[in-house]
Every structure is written in C-alpha cells, then in structure tokens.
Amino acid sequence: MAVTVILELKAKKGTGNDLIKTFANLLPDTRAYDGCISLDFCQNQDDPDTLIAYSQWESKEHYQKYLGWREETGVLGQLIAAIDGDPSIRYFDLTGA
C-alpha cells in the first residue's frame, strides 16, 4: 500500500525562495527515484520560509532508501545546513474514509 510522506522544514530566515530554487534542481531526480509516485513542493503563504514536500511513495521503505541515497550523495547534509532546526518527516496511510 502506498504511503504519504510529509516533509516539513524551515529555511533560515529570509532564504525560503532560495531554498525553493535548490529544490527545483533536486526534485526531478526525486520524482524519478524508484518508488516515488508523486511529489508536490509547497510554500506557506504566511511564512515563506516554511516549506513542505507532500509526496506519495510505494512504501515507507522506498522513501527511506531514497533518503539514504540523498545522504550518501551529500545532498541531505547540504539541505540540513540550509534550514533552522530539524526537518519533520511524517508517514501517513490512506484510511479509505
């Protein structure tokens, strides 16, 4: 069953739009990664430094494998350096309701 993954992060003050440009370069590879079904990247209207990636993956394991790949390539470390605090990653299952 597919899993919905919500990644939320806070860019360093005043750098939300710059971080969006970085993600615009990275996300084509994410969308093409094995197990990625869909991905939307959103900016908070009231706080442009708050961003979320709303994605669907074939499984939590597929997403975790993807994160491991991003860590191996050094991209994850670069992104962590560009944000305030820790990112939030949450996993959701569809309920059918």
Short mmCIF file of C-alpha atoms in Angstrom, two decimals, residues 4 11 15-16 23 25 27 31 34-35 58 60 63 72 83 87 90 97:
data_model
loop_
_atom_site.label_atom_id
_atom_site.label_comp_id
_atom_site.label_asym_id
_atom_site.label_seq_id
_atom_site.Cartn_x
_atom_site.Cartn_y
_atom_site.Cartn_z
CA THR A 4 2.01 9.58 2.06
CA ALA A 11 14.55 27.65 5.81
CA THR A 15 16.00 32.22 2.45
CA GLY A 16 12.82 30.31 1.61
CA PHE A 23 14.76 22.00 -4.52
CA ASN A 25 17.06 21.42 -9.21
CA LEU A 27 13.23 17.26 -7.26
CA ARG A 31 10.36 12.20 -8.78
CA ASP A 34 12.32 4.16 -7.63
CA GLY A 35 9.12 4.10 -5.60
CA GLU A 58 5.13 2.85 -2.92
CA LYS A 60 7.98 3.70 3.69
CA TYR A 63 11.28 6.56 0.91
CA GLU A 72 25.30 9.18 0.53
CA ILE A 83 17.47 25.09 7.47
CA PRO A 87 13.12 18.72 9.49
CA ARG A 90 5.76 12.10 8.93
CA ALA A 97 -12.85 7.14 4.70
#
